[in-house]
Amino acid sequence: MKKLLLLGTILNLLSGTQASAQKNEELAHEMRDAVTTFLKVLTPGQRQETELPYADLARFDWNFTPRARKGITFKSLTPAQRKVAMAMVRVVLSQEGYSKAEQIIDLENVLRVVESRPANDTYRDPENYAFLVFGTPGNDPWGWRMEGHHLSLHFSSIDNQVTYTPSFFGSNPGQVMADVPQKGKRILKAEQDLAFDLLHTLDASQLEKANLGAKAPNEIFTSNARKASLSKMEGIAMGELNAAQKAAFRKLIMAYLQRYHVTLKNQQWAELEKNGIDKIHFAWLGDQQPEIGTGHGHYYRIHGPTFLIEFDNTQNGGNHIHSVVRDLTSDFGEDLLQAHYETGHKK
């Protein structure tokens, strides 16, 4: 009987692995088709502006500030081409994630008003979001990115496995307070509120572990480094929490993962479980209540053996949010790429 139960467990695991691999392959094909369609609607000159070899070092040159970028921007695309470009984004993000991306772009219009800039200003510019394709879609390895102010999305496909990190979502303002149509909007509301919910469940001894200081940093620690690295995991581990607190912690992590296609979300959660959910740490710096005003701000991070989330809301008196999801082993698909070559593929 025990042998039968063990065999059933093994078969279920194999079935689950096969189903996961099939879903990964489906997503890889959908992404390939969407990016191929985008390239086909571009003129030869536009394609030259958009395409780079996968090995080009520009793939690692990422940022979330307003600046000139390699690639083709909305400004150079027709309305029809823009629609096809955003169809690529739609494939890899969930509906919620796609909506956040659109709203982040729209905040450039809010900043023009808040900062009294002209309508044709090129610093706060909703048309300054650039697309780059690395390699040939379908020919491993290949990838693409979309990047602009407060939005940096990176995707690679290697052996039908899709990676999505680093992945940056920011919001300035965090809460729109100006008298504009977007007034009251909080694009990263869940990411902020669920963290405070978790913080406020901690008892005094737990809080002492989680709280790293009264002063929050003015930026995420890993910034736009090619490889994310922190010296050690700090704060309180999920394994030290009670059942209700663990549920709150999982809900906070899921607020980030549900930005992405369900396959990517499930793939990442499976990886977290594989490396030990109870080892994931929650650490806090700064205000322990959500306040906006001079001198206010807060920061937290979620740090596991292979996974890192940072959230910083300190600029503009705690009303300017930066958030990032990093894979400590396979940002830009680096771990998968190494495995790809080690299994006999040549560079």
PDB file of C-alpha atoms in Angstrom, residues 148-321:
ATOM      1  CA  GLY A 148      11.056  54.332 -19.292  1.00  0.00           C
ATOM      2  CA  HIS A 149      10.615  56.454 -16.182  1.00  0.00           C
ATOM      3  CA  HIS A 150       9.540  54.208 -13.283  1.00  0.00           C
ATOM      4  CA  LEU A 151       8.982  51.176 -15.500  1.00  0.00           C
ATOM      5  CA  SER A 152      11.640  48.647 -16.476  1.00  0.00           C
ATOM      6  CA  LEU A 153      10.472  45.242 -17.734  1.00  0.00           C
ATOM      7  CA  HIS A 154      12.919  42.560 -18.909  1.00  0.00           C
ATOM      8  CA  PHE A 155      12.026  39.211 -20.452  1.00  0.00           C
ATOM      9  CA  SER A 156      14.208  36.392 -21.756  1.00  0.00           C
ATOM     10  CA  SER A 157      13.283  33.081 -23.363  1.00  0.00           C
ATOM     11  CA  ILE A 158      15.766  30.240 -23.044  1.00  0.00           C
ATOM     12  CA  ASP A 159      14.783  26.652 -23.871  1.00  0.00           C
ATOM     13  CA  ASN A 160      11.095  27.638 -23.622  1.00  0.00           C
ATOM     14  CA  GLN A 161      11.575  29.014 -20.111  1.00  0.00           C
ATOM     15  CA  VAL A 162      10.588  32.680 -19.681  1.00  0.00           C
ATOM     16  CA  THR A 163      12.267  34.924 -17.092  1.00  0.00           C
ATOM     17  CA  TYR A 164      10.947  38.330 -16.021  1.00  0.00           C
ATOM     18  CA  THR A 165      13.531  39.987 -13.758  1.00  0.00           C
ATOM     19  CA  PRO A 166      14.720  42.564 -12.959  1.00  0.00           C
ATOM     20  CA  SER A 167      11.258  44.099 -12.883  1.00  0.00           C
ATOM     21  CA  PHE A 168      10.762  47.668 -11.672  1.00  0.00           C
ATOM     22  CA  PHE A 169       7.488  49.521 -10.997  1.00  0.00           C
ATOM     23  CA  GLY A 170       7.578  53.031  -9.520  1.00  0.00           C
ATOM     24  CA  SER A 171       5.025  55.709  -8.772  1.00  0.00           C
ATOM     25  CA  ASN A 172       5.572  59.449  -8.489  1.00  0.00           C
ATOM     26  CA  PRO A 173       3.471  60.615  -6.844  1.00  0.00           C
ATOM     27  CA  GLY A 174       2.661  57.546  -4.759  1.00  0.00           C
ATOM     28  CA  GLN A 175      -0.705  59.161  -4.105  1.00  0.00           C
ATOM     29  CA  VAL A 176      -1.870  61.812  -6.546  1.00  0.00           C
ATOM     30  CA  MET A 177      -2.810  64.850  -4.464  1.00  0.00           C
ATOM     31  CA  ALA A 178      -2.875  67.531  -7.165  1.00  0.00           C
ATOM     32  CA  ASP A 179      -6.181  68.717  -8.584  1.00  0.00           C
ATOM     33  CA  VAL A 180      -6.000  66.653 -11.769  1.00  0.00           C
ATOM     34  CA  PRO A 181      -8.250  63.898 -13.238  1.00  0.00           C
ATOM     35  CA  GLN A 182      -5.999  61.277 -11.600  1.00  0.00           C
ATOM     36  CA  LYS A 183      -6.449  62.799  -8.116  1.00  0.00           C
ATOM     37  CA  GLY A 184      -6.497  60.161  -5.364  1.00  0.00           C
ATOM     38  CA  LYS A 185      -4.897  57.455  -7.506  1.00  0.00           C
ATOM     39  CA  ARG A 186      -2.499  55.067  -5.738  1.00  0.00           C
ATOM     40  CA  ILE A 187      -1.016  52.713  -8.307  1.00  0.00           C
ATOM     41  CA  LEU A 188       1.048  50.706  -5.790  1.00  0.00           C
ATOM     42  CA  LYS A 189      -1.622  50.760  -3.063  1.00  0.00           C
ATOM     43  CA  ALA A 190      -1.563  47.005  -2.318  1.00  0.00           C
ATOM     44  CA  GLU A 191       2.233  46.892  -2.186  1.00  0.00           C
ATOM     45  CA  GLN A 192       2.170  49.646   0.459  1.00  0.00           C
ATOM     46  CA  ASP A 193      -0.929  48.814   2.482  1.00  0.00           C
ATOM     47  CA  LEU A 194      -0.320  45.056   2.772  1.00  0.00           C
ATOM     48  CA  ALA A 195       3.195  45.724   4.089  1.00  0.00           C
ATOM     49  CA  PHE A 196       1.816  47.967   6.846  1.00  0.00           C
ATOM     50  CA  ASP A 197      -0.821  45.308   7.577  1.00  0.00           C
ATOM     51  CA  LEU A 198       1.929  42.715   8.100  1.00  0.00           C
ATOM     52  CA  LEU A 199       4.066  45.119  10.142  1.00  0.00           C
ATOM     53  CA  HIS A 200       1.182  45.888  12.458  1.00  0.00           C
ATOM     54  CA  THR A 201       0.565  42.193  13.226  1.00  0.00           C
ATOM     55  CA  LEU A 202       4.037  41.830  14.759  1.00  0.00           C
ATOM     56  CA  ASP A 203       4.349  41.696  18.537  1.00  0.00           C
ATOM     57  CA  ALA A 204       7.082  43.638  20.356  1.00  0.00           C
ATOM     58  CA  SER A 205       9.758  40.932  20.116  1.00  0.00           C
ATOM     59  CA  GLN A 206       8.970  40.222  16.450  1.00  0.00           C
ATOM     60  CA  LEU A 207       9.017  43.929  15.634  1.00  0.00           C
ATOM     61  CA  GLU A 208      12.401  44.273  17.294  1.00  0.00           C
ATOM     62  CA  LYS A 209      13.722  41.684  14.830  1.00  0.00           C
ATOM     63  CA  ALA A 210      11.994  43.095  11.759  1.00  0.00           C
ATOM     64  CA  ASN A 211      12.759  46.763  12.395  1.00  0.00           C
ATOM     65  CA  LEU A 212      16.256  47.699  11.235  1.00  0.00           C
ATOM     66  CA  GLY A 213      16.076  51.391  12.133  1.00  0.00           C
ATOM     67  CA  ALA A 214      14.037  54.585  12.352  1.00  0.00           C
ATOM     68  CA  LYS A 215      15.614  56.139   9.248  1.00  0.00           C
ATOM     69  CA  ALA A 216      14.641  54.803   5.812  1.00  0.00           C
ATOM     70  CA  PRO A 217      17.129  54.964   2.923  1.00  0.00           C
ATOM     71  CA  ASN A 218      16.432  57.440   0.131  1.00  0.00           C
ATOM     72  CA  GLU A 219      16.656  54.671  -2.485  1.00  0.00           C
ATOM     73  CA  ILE A 220      16.415  50.901  -2.847  1.00  0.00           C
ATOM     74  CA  PHE A 221      19.755  49.385  -1.825  1.00  0.00           C
ATOM     75  CA  THR A 222      20.359  47.427  -5.041  1.00  0.00           C
ATOM     76  CA  SER A 223      19.465  50.404  -7.268  1.00  0.00           C
ATOM     77  CA  ASN A 224      19.997  49.455 -10.944  1.00  0.00           C
ATOM     78  CA  ALA A 225      22.968  47.139 -10.379  1.00  0.00           C
ATOM     79  CA  ARG A 226      23.431  44.446 -12.996  1.00  0.00           C
ATOM     80  CA  LYS A 227      23.537  41.818 -10.244  1.00  0.00           C
ATOM     81  CA  ALA A 228      21.470  42.323  -7.101  1.00  0.00           C
ATOM     82  CA  SER A 229      23.394  41.568  -3.951  1.00  0.00           C
ATOM     83  CA  LEU A 230      22.875  42.148  -0.232  1.00  0.00           C
ATOM     84  CA  SER A 231      25.380  40.879   2.322  1.00  0.00           C
ATOM     85  CA  LYS A 232      22.851  38.959   4.409  1.00  0.00           C
ATOM     86  CA  MET A 233      19.184  38.317   5.040  1.00  0.00           C
ATOM     87  CA  GLU A 234      17.930  40.566   7.836  1.00  0.00           C
ATOM     88  CA  GLY A 235      14.669  41.024   9.663  1.00  0.00           C
ATOM     89  CA  ILE A 236      12.231  38.320  10.706  1.00  0.00           C
ATOM     90  CA  ALA A 237      11.880  35.014   8.865  1.00  0.00           C
ATOM     91  CA  MET A 238       8.478  33.709   7.818  1.00  0.00           C
ATOM     92  CA  GLY A 239       9.180  30.581   9.869  1.00  0.00           C
ATOM     93  CA  GLU A 240       9.077  32.754  13.028  1.00  0.00           C
ATOM     94  CA  LEU A 241       5.543  33.979  12.328  1.00  0.00           C
ATOM     95  CA  ASN A 242       2.208  32.518  13.383  1.00  0.00           C
ATOM     96  CA  ALA A 243      -0.322  31.187  10.863  1.00  0.00           C
ATOM     97  CA  ALA A 244      -2.208  34.484  10.441  1.00  0.00           C
ATOM     98  CA  GLN A 245       1.040  36.437  10.040  1.00  0.00           C
ATOM     99  CA  LYS A 246       2.329  33.931   7.485  1.00  0.00           C
ATOM    100  CA  ALA A 247      -0.879  34.393   5.507  1.00  0.00           C
ATOM    101  CA  ALA A 248      -0.376  38.185   5.579  1.00  0.00           C
ATOM    102  CA  PHE A 249       3.239  37.759   4.436  1.00  0.00           C
ATOM    103  CA  ARG A 250       2.201  35.480   1.549  1.00  0.00           C
ATOM    104  CA  LYS A 251      -0.477  37.980   0.550  1.00  0.00           C
ATOM    105  CA  LEU A 252       2.155  40.729   0.397  1.00  0.00           C
ATOM    106  CA  ILE A 253       4.489  38.629  -1.775  1.00  0.00           C
ATOM    107  CA  MET A 254       1.587  37.765  -4.045  1.00  0.00           C
ATOM    108  CA  ALA A 255       0.823  41.479  -4.532  1.00  0.00           C
ATOM    109  CA  TYR A 256       4.050  41.536  -6.536  1.00  0.00           C
ATOM    110  CA  LEU A 257       3.788  38.173  -8.292  1.00  0.00           C
ATOM    111  CA  GLN A 258       0.254  38.770  -9.521  1.00  0.00           C
ATOM    112  CA  ARG A 259       1.548  41.612 -11.707  1.00  0.00           C
ATOM    113  CA  TYR A 260       2.746  38.931 -14.116  1.00  0.00           C
ATOM    114  CA  HIS A 261       1.235  36.273 -16.369  1.00  0.00           C
ATOM    115  CA  VAL A 262      -0.198  33.431 -14.270  1.00  0.00           C
ATOM    116  CA  THR A 263       2.511  31.074 -15.575  1.00  0.00           C
ATOM    117  CA  LEU A 264       5.261  33.400 -14.356  1.00  0.00           C
ATOM    118  CA  LYS A 265       3.466  33.910 -11.038  1.00  0.00           C
ATOM    119  CA  ASN A 266       3.124  30.157 -10.445  1.00  0.00           C
ATOM    120  CA  GLN A 267       6.646  29.482 -11.668  1.00  0.00           C
ATOM    121  CA  GLN A 268       8.073  31.989  -9.188  1.00  0.00           C
ATOM    122  CA  TRP A 269       5.968  30.738  -6.283  1.00  0.00           C
ATOM    123  CA  ALA A 270       7.092  27.141  -6.963  1.00  0.00           C
ATOM    124  CA  GLU A 271      10.699  28.371  -6.901  1.00  0.00           C
ATOM    125  CA  LEU A 272      10.130  30.107  -3.555  1.00  0.00           C
ATOM    126  CA  GLU A 273       8.641  26.926  -2.091  1.00  0.00           C
ATOM    127  CA  LYS A 274      11.516  24.863  -3.446  1.00  0.00           C
ATOM    128  CA  ASN A 275      14.058  27.118  -1.719  1.00  0.00           C
ATOM    129  CA  GLY A 276      12.110  27.323   1.533  1.00  0.00           C
ATOM    130  CA  ILE A 277       9.214  29.725   2.122  1.00  0.00           C
ATOM    131  CA  ASP A 278      10.002  29.846   5.839  1.00  0.00           C
ATOM    132  CA  LYS A 279      13.480  31.228   5.077  1.00  0.00           C
ATOM    133  CA  ILE A 280      12.101  34.402   3.457  1.00  0.00           C
ATOM    134  CA  HIS A 281      12.758  37.457   5.643  1.00  0.00           C
ATOM    135  CA  PHE A 282      10.782  40.671   6.105  1.00  0.00           C
ATOM    136  CA  ALA A 283      12.733  43.781   7.137  1.00  0.00           C
ATOM    137  CA  TRP A 284      11.573  47.363   7.776  1.00  0.00           C
ATOM    138  CA  LEU A 285      13.150  50.826   8.025  1.00  0.00           C
ATOM    139  CA  GLY A 286      11.534  54.200   8.734  1.00  0.00           C
ATOM    140  CA  ASP A 287       8.027  55.289   9.694  1.00  0.00           C
ATOM    141  CA  GLN A 288       5.736  52.597  11.041  1.00  0.00           C
ATOM    142  CA  GLN A 289       2.606  54.496  10.016  1.00  0.00           C
ATOM    143  CA  PRO A 290       1.840  55.735   6.480  1.00  0.00           C
ATOM    144  CA  GLU A 291       2.437  59.459   6.606  1.00  0.00           C
ATOM    145  CA  ILE A 292       3.196  62.026   3.914  1.00  0.00           C
ATOM    146  CA  GLY A 293       5.198  65.133   4.736  1.00  0.00           C
ATOM    147  CA  THR A 294       8.685  66.508   5.211  1.00  0.00           C
ATOM    148  CA  GLY A 295      10.935  63.976   6.918  1.00  0.00           C
ATOM    149  CA  HIS A 296       8.559  61.057   6.469  1.00  0.00           C
ATOM    150  CA  GLY A 297       9.196  57.837   4.571  1.00  0.00           C
ATOM    151  CA  HIS A 298       9.453  54.083   4.886  1.00  0.00           C
ATOM    152  CA  TYR A 299      11.222  51.133   3.314  1.00  0.00           C
ATOM    153  CA  TYR A 300      10.864  47.361   3.451  1.00  0.00           C
ATOM    154  CA  ARG A 301      12.333  44.355   1.755  1.00  0.00           C
ATOM    155  CA  ILE A 302      11.417  40.714   1.271  1.00  0.00           C
ATOM    156  CA  HIS A 303      14.581  38.651   1.025  1.00  0.00           C
ATOM    157  CA  GLY A 304      14.851  34.923   0.427  1.00  0.00           C
ATOM    158  CA  PRO A 305      17.694  32.613  -0.626  1.00  0.00           C
ATOM    159  CA  THR A 306      17.156  33.357  -4.333  1.00  0.00           C
ATOM    160  CA  PHE A 307      14.616  36.185  -4.353  1.00  0.00           C
ATOM    161  CA  LEU A 308      14.489  39.868  -3.408  1.00  0.00           C
ATOM    162  CA  ILE A 309      11.796  42.532  -3.343  1.00  0.00           C
ATOM    163  CA  GLU A 310      12.605  46.109  -2.321  1.00  0.00           C
ATOM    164  CA  PHE A 311      10.079  48.877  -1.715  1.00  0.00           C
ATOM    165  CA  ASP A 312      11.170  52.421  -0.943  1.00  0.00           C
ATOM    166  CA  ASN A 313       8.846  55.377  -0.331  1.00  0.00           C
ATOM    167  CA  THR A 314      11.005  58.188   1.020  1.00  0.00           C
ATOM    168  CA  GLN A 315      11.401  60.851  -1.645  1.00  0.00           C
ATOM    169  CA  ASN A 316       8.971  63.787  -1.743  1.00  0.00           C
ATOM    170  CA  GLY A 317       8.157  63.324   1.937  1.00  0.00           C
ATOM    171  CA  GLY A 318       7.131  59.699   1.534  1.00  0.00           C
ATOM    172  CA  ASN A 319       5.072  60.122  -1.630  1.00  0.00           C
ATOM    173  CA  HIS A 320       7.375  58.723  -4.319  1.00  0.00           C
ATOM    174  CA  ILE A 321       7.628  54.935  -4.561  1.00  0.00           C
TER     175      ILE A 321
END
